[in-house]
Short mmCIF file of C-alpha atoms in Angstrom, two decimals:
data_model
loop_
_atom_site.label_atom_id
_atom_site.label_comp_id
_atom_site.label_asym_id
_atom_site.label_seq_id
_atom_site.Cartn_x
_atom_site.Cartn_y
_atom_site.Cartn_z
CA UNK A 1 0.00 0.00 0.00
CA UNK A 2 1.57 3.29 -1.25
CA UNK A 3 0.26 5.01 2.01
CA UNK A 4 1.45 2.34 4.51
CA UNK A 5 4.63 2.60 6.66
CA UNK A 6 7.53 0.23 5.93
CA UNK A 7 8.16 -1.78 8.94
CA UNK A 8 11.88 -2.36 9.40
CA UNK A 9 13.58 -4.47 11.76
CA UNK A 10 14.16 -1.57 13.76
CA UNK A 11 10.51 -0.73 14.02
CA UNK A 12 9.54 -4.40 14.42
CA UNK A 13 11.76 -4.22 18.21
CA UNK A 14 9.89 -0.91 19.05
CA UNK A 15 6.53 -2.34 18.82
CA UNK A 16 7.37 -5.09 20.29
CA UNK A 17 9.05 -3.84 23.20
CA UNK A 18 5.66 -1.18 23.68
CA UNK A 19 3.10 -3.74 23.13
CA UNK A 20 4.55 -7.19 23.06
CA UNK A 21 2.80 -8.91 26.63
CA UNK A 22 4.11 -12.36 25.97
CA UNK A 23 5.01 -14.07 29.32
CA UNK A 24 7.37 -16.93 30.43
CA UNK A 25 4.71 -20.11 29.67
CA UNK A 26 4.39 -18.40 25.95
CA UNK A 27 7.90 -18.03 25.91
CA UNK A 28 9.08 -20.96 26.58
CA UNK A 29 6.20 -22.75 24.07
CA UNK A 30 7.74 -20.65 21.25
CA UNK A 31 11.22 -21.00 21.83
CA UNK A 32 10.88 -25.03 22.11
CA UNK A 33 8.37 -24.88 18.79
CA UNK A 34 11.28 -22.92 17.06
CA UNK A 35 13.52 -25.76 17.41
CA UNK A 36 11.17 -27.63 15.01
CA UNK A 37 11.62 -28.40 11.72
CA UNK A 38 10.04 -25.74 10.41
CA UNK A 39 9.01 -24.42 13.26
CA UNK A 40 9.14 -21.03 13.15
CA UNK A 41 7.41 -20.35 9.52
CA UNK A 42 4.62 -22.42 11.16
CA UNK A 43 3.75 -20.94 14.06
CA UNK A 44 2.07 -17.93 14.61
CA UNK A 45 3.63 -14.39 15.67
CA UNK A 46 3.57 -13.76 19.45
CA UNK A 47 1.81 -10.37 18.21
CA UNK A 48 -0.57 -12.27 16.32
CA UNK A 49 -1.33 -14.77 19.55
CA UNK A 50 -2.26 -11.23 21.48
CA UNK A 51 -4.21 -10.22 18.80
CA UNK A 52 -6.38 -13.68 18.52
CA UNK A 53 -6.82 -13.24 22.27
CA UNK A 54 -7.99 -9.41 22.06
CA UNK A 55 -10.62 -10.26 19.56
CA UNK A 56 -11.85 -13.27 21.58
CA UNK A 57 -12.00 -10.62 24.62
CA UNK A 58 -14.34 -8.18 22.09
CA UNK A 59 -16.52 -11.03 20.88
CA UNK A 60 -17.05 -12.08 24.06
CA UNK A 61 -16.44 -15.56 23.35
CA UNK A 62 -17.68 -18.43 25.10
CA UNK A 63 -16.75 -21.15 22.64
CA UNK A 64 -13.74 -20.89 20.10
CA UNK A 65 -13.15 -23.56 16.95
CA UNK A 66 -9.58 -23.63 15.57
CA UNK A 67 -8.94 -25.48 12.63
CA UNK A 68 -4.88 -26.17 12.90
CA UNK A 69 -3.41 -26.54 16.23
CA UNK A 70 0.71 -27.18 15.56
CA UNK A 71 2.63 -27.16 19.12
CA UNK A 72 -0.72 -25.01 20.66
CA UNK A 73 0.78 -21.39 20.90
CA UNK A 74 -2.51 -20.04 19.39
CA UNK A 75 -4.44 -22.30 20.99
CA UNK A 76 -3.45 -20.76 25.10
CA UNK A 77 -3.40 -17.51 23.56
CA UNK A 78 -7.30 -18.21 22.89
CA UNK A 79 -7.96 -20.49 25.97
CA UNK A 80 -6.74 -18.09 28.13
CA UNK A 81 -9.26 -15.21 26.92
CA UNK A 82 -12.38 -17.77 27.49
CA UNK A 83 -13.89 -17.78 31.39
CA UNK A 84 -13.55 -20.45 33.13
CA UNK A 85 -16.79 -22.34 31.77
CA UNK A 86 -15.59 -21.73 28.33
CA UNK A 87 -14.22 -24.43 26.04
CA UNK A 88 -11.82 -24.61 22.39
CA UNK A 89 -11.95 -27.38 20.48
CA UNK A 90 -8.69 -27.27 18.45
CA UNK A 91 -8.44 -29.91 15.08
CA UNK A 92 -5.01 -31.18 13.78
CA UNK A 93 -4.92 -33.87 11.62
CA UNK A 94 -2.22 -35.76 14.37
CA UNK A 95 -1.47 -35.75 17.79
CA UNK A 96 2.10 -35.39 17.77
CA UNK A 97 2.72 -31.55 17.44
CA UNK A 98 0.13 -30.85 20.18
CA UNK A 99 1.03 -32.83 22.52
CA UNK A 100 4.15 -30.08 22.95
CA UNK A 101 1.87 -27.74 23.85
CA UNK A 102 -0.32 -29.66 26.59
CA UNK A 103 2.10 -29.19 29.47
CA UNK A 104 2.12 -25.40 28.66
CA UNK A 105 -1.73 -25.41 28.93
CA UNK A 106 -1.62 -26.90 32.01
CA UNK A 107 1.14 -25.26 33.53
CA UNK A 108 -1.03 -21.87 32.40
CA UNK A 109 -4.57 -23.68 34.11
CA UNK A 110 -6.26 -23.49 30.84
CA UNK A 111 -6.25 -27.51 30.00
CA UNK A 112 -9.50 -28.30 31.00
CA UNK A 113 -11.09 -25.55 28.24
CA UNK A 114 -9.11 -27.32 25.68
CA UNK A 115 -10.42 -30.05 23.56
CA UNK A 116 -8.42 -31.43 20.46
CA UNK A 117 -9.90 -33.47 18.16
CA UNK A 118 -7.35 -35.63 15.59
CA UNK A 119 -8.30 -35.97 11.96
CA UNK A 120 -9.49 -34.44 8.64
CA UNK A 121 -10.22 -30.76 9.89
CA UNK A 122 -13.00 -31.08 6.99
CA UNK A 123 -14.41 -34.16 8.68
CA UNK A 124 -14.34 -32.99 12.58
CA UNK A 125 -15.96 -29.85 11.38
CA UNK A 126 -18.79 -31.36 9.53
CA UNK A 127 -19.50 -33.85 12.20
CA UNK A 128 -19.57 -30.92 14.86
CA UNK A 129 -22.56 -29.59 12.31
CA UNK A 130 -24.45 -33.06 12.23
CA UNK A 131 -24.07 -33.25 16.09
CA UNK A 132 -24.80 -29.80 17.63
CA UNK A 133 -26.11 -28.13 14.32
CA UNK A 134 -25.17 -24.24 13.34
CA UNK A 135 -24.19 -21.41 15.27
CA UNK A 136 -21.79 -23.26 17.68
CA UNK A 137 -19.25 -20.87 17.96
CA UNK A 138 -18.22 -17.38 18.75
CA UNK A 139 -14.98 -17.25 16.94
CA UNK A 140 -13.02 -19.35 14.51
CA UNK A 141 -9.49 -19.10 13.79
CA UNK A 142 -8.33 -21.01 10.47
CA UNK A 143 -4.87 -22.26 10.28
CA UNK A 144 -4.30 -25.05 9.08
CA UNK A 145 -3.62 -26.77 5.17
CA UNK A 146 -4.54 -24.06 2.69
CA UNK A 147 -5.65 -25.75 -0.16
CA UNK A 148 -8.63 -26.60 1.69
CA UNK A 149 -8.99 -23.08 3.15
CA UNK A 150 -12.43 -22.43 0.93
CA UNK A 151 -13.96 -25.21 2.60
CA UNK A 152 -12.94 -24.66 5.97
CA UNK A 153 -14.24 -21.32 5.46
CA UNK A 154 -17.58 -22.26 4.46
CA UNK A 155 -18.14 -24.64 7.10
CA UNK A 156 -16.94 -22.38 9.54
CA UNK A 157 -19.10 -19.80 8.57
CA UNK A 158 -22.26 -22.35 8.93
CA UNK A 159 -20.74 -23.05 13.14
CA UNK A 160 -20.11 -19.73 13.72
CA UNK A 161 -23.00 -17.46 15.35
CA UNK A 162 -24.30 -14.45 13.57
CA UNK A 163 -21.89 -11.35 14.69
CA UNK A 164 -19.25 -13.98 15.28
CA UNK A 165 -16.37 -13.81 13.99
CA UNK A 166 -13.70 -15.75 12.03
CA UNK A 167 -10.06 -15.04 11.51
CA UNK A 168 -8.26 -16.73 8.91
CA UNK A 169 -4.75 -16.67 9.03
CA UNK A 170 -1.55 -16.77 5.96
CA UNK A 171 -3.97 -14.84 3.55
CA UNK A 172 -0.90 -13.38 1.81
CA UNK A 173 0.88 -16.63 2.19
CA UNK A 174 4.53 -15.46 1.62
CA UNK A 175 3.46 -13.17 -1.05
CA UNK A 176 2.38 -15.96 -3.25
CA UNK A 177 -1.43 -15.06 -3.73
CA UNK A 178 -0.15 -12.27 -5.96
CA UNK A 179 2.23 -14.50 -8.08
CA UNK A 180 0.09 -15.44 -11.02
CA UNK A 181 3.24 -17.67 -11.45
CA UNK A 182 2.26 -19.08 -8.08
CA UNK A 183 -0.31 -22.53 -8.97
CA UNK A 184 0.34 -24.68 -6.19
CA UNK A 185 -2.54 -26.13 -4.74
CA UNK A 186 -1.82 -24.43 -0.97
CA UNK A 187 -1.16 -20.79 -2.84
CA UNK A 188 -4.63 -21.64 -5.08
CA UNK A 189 -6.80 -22.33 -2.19
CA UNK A 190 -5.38 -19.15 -0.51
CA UNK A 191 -6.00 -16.89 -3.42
CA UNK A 192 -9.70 -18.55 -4.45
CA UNK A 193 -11.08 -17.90 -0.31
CA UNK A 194 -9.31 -14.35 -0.86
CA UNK A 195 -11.55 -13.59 -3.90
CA UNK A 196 -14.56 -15.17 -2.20
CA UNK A 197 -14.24 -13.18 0.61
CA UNK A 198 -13.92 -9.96 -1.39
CA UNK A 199 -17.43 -10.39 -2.65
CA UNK A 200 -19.26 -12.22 -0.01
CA UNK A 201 -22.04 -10.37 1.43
CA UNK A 202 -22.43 -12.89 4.34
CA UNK A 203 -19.82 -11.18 5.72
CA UNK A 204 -17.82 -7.88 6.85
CA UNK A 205 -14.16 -8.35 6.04
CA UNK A 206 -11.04 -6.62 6.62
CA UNK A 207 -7.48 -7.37 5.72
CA UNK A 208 -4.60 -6.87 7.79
CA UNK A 209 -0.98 -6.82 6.61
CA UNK A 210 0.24 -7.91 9.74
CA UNK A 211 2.19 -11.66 9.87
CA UNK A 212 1.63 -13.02 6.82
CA UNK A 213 -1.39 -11.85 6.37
CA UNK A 214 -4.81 -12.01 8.24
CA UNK A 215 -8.37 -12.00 7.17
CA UNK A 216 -11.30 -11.07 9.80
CA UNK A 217 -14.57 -11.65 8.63
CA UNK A 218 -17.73 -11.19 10.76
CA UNK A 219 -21.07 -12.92 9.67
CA UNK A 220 -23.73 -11.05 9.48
CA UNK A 221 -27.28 -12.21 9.99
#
């Protein structure tokens, strides 16, 4: 955007050091998820885990569906800003990345809010629909395989309540979407859910350069 500030490295510190709130549990969950193969380009920004947290706080969320768990950094940024009734049922298609995360959640009292269901994200979601119908959620945060992104979407926009919201994260995906080059199946899913959105009037949408890119849409009635 010709009107938008270039954020440099030195600019990234500043913000960070005036509005980063990341404590010693998150810490310590992103430093170990780092050491991952891939780690880092996979999980999300400690910025963007107080961000999913501050729009859970405005949407006054009871209930929370994420679609891609990884090691669970998003996933106790979100738990954290339910009450103590509230609940998160996270989706990965295996165990094996969140199990990293489950001593953080219960070293941060938030375990028992969390449940994670293993398998086709697709699958879990329309079973959820089939079980407890529509409407289910206050917020869903989509982050997981991206060629099925327009699917995830539209499912999630069937569970989520009306003035709910849903947050989909990697909507520039590296820069990719706008790479007609670009025709993998992860960077086609991203850029066919970006033109969706653009037009859908189910929805308000906004996108945010932060991260990689992140897409809030609210449902409407």
């Amino acid at each position: 955007m010709a009107d938008q500030i270039a954020v440099t490295a030195q600019l990234t510190d500043y913000i960070r050091d005036v509005s980063l709130r990341e404590d010693e549990i998150l810490r310590e969950l992103r430093t170990e998820t780092a050491d991952l193969p891939g780690g880092t380009a996979m999980q999300v920004l400690a910025e963007e885990g107080q961000l999913l947290a501050l729009l859970a706080g405005l949407v006054n969320a009871r209930a929370i569906l994420e679609i891609g768990t990884f090691t669970g950094y998003s996933t106790l940024c979100l738990a954290r800003s339910l009450p103590a009734a509230g609940r998160l049922i996270t989706c990965d298609i295996t165990d094996r990345w969140p199990s990293i995360g489950v001593p953080y959640w219960e070293r941060a009292g938030v375990r028992d809010r969390i449940e994670l269901r293993v398998g086709d994200a697709g699958a879990t979601l329309e079973q959820l629909l089939a079980q407890d119908g529509p409407a289910l959620f206050d917020l869903v945060f989509i982050d997981a395989d991206k060629a099925n992104y327009p699917r995830y979407y539209e499912l999630s926009l069937e569970l989520v309540r009306p003035g709910g919201l849903i947050v989909v994260d990697n909507t520039l995906f590296f820069g990719r979407v706008a790479d007609p080059a670009a025709q993998d199946a992860d960077t086609q899913g991203v850029r066919e859910l970006n033109n969706r959105l653009q037009s859908d009037d189910r929805v308000e949408i906004s996108m945010l350069t932060m991260a990689d890119g992140i897409t809030l849409a609210r449902r409407l009635a």
